[in-house]
mmCIF file of C-alpha atoms in Angstrom:
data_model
loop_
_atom_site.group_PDB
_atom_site.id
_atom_site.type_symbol
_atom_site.label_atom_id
_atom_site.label_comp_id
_atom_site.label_asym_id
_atom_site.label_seq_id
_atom_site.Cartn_x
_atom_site.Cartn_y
_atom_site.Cartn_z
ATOM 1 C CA UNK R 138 12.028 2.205 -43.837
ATOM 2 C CA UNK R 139 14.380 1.827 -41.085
ATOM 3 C CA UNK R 140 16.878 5.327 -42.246
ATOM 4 C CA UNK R 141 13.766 6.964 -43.053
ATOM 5 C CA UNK R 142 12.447 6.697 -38.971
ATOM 6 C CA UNK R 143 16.098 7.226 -38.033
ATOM 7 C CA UNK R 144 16.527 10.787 -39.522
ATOM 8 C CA UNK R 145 12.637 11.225 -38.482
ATOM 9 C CA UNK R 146 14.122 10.567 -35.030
ATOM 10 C CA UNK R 147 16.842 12.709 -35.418
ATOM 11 C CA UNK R 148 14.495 15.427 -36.423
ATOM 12 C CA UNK R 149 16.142 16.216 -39.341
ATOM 13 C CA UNK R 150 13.521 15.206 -42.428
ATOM 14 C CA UNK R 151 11.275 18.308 -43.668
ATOM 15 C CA UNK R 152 7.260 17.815 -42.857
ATOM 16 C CA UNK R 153 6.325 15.135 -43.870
ATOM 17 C CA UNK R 154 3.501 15.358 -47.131
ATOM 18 C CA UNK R 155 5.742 18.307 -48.690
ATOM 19 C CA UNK R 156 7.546 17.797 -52.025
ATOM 20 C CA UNK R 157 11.118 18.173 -50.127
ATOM 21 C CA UNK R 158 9.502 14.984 -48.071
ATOM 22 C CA UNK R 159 8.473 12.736 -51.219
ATOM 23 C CA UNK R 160 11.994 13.975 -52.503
ATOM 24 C CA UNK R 161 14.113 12.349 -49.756
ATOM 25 C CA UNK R 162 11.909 8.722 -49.758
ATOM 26 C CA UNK R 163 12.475 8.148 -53.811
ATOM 27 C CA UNK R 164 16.116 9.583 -53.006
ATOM 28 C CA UNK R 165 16.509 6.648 -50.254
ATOM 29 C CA UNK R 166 15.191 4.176 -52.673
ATOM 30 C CA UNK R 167 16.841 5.072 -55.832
ATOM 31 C CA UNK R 168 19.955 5.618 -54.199
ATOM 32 C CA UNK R 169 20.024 2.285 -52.189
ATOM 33 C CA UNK R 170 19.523 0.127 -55.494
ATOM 34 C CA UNK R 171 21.974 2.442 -57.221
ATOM 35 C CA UNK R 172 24.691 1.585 -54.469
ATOM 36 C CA UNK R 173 23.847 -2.010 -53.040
ATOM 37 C CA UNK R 174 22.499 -3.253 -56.743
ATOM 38 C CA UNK R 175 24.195 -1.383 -59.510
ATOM 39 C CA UNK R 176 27.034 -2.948 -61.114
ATOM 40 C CA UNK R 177 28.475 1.081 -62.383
ATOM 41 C CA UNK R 178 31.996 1.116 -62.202
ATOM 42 C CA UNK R 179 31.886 4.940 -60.634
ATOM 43 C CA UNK R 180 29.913 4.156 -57.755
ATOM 44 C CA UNK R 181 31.283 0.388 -56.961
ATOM 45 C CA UNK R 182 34.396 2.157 -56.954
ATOM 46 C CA UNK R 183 33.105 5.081 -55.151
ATOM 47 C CA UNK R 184 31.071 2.698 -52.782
ATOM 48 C CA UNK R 185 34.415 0.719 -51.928
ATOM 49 C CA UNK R 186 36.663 3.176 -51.495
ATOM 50 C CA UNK R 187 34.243 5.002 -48.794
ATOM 51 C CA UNK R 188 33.728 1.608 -46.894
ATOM 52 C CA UNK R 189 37.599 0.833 -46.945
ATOM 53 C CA UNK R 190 38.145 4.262 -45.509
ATOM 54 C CA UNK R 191 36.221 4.049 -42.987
ATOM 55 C CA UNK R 192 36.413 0.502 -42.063
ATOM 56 C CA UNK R 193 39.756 -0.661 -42.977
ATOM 57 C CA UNK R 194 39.787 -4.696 -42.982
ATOM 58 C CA UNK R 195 36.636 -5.165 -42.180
ATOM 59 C CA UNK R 196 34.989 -3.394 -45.313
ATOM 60 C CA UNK R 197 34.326 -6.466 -47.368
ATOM 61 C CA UNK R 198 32.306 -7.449 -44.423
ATOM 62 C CA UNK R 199 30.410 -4.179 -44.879
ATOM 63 C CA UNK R 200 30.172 -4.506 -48.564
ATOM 64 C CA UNK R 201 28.974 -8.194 -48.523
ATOM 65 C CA UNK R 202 26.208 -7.371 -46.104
ATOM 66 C CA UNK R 203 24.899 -4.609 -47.935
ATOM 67 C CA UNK R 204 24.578 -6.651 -51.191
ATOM 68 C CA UNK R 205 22.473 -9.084 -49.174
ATOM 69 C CA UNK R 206 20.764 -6.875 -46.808
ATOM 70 C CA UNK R 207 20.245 -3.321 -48.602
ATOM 71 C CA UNK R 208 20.882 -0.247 -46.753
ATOM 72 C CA UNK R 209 23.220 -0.708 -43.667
ATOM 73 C CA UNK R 210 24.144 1.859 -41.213
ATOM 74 C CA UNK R 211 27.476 1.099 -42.071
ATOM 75 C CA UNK R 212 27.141 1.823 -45.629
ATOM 76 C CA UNK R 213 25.300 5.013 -45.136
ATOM 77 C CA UNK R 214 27.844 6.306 -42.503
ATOM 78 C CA UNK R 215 30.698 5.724 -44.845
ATOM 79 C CA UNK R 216 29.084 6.763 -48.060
ATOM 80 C CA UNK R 217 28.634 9.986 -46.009
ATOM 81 C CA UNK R 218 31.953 10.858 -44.611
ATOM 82 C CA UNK R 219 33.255 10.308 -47.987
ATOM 83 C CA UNK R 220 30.695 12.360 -49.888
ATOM 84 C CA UNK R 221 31.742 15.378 -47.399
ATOM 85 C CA UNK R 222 35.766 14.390 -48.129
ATOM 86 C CA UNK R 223 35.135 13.686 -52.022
ATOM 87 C CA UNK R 224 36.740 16.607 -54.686
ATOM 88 C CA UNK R 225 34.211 17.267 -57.133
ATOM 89 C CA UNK R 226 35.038 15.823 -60.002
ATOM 90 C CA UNK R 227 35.345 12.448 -58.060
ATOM 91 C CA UNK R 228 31.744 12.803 -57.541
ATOM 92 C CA UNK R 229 30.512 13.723 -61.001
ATOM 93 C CA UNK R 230 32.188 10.436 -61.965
ATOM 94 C CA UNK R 231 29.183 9.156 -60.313
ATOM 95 C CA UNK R 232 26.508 11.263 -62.373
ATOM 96 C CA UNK R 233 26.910 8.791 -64.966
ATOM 97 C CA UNK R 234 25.232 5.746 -62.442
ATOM 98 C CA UNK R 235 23.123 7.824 -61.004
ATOM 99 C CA UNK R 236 21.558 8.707 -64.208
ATOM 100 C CA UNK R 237 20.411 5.101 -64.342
ATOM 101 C CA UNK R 238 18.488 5.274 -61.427
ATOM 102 C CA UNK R 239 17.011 9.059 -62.643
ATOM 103 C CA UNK R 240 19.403 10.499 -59.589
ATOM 104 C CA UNK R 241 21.709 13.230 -59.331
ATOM 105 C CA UNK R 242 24.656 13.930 -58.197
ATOM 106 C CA UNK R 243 23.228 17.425 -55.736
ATOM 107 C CA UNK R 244 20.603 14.921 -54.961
ATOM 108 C CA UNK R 245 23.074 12.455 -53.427
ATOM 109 C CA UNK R 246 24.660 15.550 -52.022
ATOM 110 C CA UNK R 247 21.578 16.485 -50.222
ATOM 111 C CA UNK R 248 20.702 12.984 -48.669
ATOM 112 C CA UNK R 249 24.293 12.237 -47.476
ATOM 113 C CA UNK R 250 23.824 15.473 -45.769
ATOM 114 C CA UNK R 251 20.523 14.758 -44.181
ATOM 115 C CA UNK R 252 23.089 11.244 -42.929
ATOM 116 C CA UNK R 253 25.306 13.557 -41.250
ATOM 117 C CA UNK R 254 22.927 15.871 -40.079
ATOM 118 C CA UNK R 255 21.017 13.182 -38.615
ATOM 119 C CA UNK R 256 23.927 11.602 -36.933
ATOM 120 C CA UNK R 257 24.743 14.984 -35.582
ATOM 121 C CA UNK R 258 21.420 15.258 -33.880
ATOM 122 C CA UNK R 259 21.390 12.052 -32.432
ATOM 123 C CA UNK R 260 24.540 12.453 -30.993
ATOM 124 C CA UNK R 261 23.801 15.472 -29.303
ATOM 125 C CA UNK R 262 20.797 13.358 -27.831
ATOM 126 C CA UNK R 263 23.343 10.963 -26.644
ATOM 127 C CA UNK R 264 22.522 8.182 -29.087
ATOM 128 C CA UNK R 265 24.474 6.704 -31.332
ATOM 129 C CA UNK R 266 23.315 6.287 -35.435
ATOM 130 C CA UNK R 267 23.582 2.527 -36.160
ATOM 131 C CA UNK R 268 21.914 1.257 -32.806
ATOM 132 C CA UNK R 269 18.764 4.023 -33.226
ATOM 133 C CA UNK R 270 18.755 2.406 -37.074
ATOM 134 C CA UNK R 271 19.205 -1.418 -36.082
ATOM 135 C CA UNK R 272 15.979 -0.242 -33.555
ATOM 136 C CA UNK R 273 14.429 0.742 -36.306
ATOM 137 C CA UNK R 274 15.290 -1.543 -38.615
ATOM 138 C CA UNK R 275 13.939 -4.453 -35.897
ATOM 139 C CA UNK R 276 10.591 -2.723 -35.656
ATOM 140 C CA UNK R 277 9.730 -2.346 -39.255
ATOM 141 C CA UNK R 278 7.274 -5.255 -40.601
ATOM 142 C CA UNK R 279 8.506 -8.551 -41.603
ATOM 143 C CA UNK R 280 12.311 -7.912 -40.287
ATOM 144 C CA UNK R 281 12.173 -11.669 -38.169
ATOM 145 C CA UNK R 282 11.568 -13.428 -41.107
ATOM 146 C CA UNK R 283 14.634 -11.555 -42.961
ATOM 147 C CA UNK R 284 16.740 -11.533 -40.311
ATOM 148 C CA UNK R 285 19.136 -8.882 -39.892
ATOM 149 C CA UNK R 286 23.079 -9.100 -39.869
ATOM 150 C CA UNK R 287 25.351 -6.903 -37.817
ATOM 151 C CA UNK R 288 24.276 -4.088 -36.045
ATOM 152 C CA UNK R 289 22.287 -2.480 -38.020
ATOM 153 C CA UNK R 290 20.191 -4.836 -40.377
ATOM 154 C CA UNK R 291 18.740 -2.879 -43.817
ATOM 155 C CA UNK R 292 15.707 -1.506 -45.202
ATOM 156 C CA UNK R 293 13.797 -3.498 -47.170
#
């Protein structure tokens, strides 16, 4: 999975084989069919909010890729700033939606953290998030016969 070899990039994921490890890969996957899948009020609201804020009139661009394509880097990077930005109780009105997908809400915490953690690191390597994912994302099996959109394609 394309964010899974971006944050190992980044050098951010524990070792891999540890429970923390086989934490953060159902995390990904829960959490990317409870936010580009779900039809929850609390996190479509929560998902279009954090795409608007960060991408002004170009988030229903954002939002319509990731319905079709997964996980973009787009998505992630907004979902993250506003996790970091969000009061609490605007984030327990996600704990309902989560639920669904057998996810928390300190779960959600911790992966939007490994995000900006990850986009930290890269930086500081001089590369930039969404083109080391949409590298990724282009290597992983079977991406030519998806095809990607944008930048940064999606995990599958």
């Amino acid at each position: 999975m394309a964010v899974l070899a971006t944050l190992e990039q980044a050098q951010v994921l524990p070792p891999e084989g540890t429970g923390a490890a086989t934490r953060i890969v159902q995390s990904v996957i829960q959490f990317q069919s409870a936010f580009t899948q779900s039809g929850d009020p609390g996190i479509q609201a929560f998902t279009t909010r954090a795409v608007a804020a960060r991408f002004g009139e170009q988030a229903a661009g954002v939002l319509a890729q990731s319905k079709t394509a997964g996980w973009t880097a787009e998505l992630l990077e907004a979902l993250a700033d506003a996790e970091a930005q969000a009061a609490a109780s605007e984030l327990q009105a996600l704990a309902p939606g989560f639920s669904r997908y057998n996810m928390s809400v300190e779960e959600f915490h911790r992966f939007m953290e490994l995000i900006r953690a990850g986009r930290r690191s890269l930086a500081q390597q001089g590369l930039d998030f969404q083109r080391v994912y949409a590298e990724h994302r282009r290597a992983m099996p079977g991406a030519k016969s998806r095809g990607t959109q944008g930048r940064s394609g999606a995990i599958s």
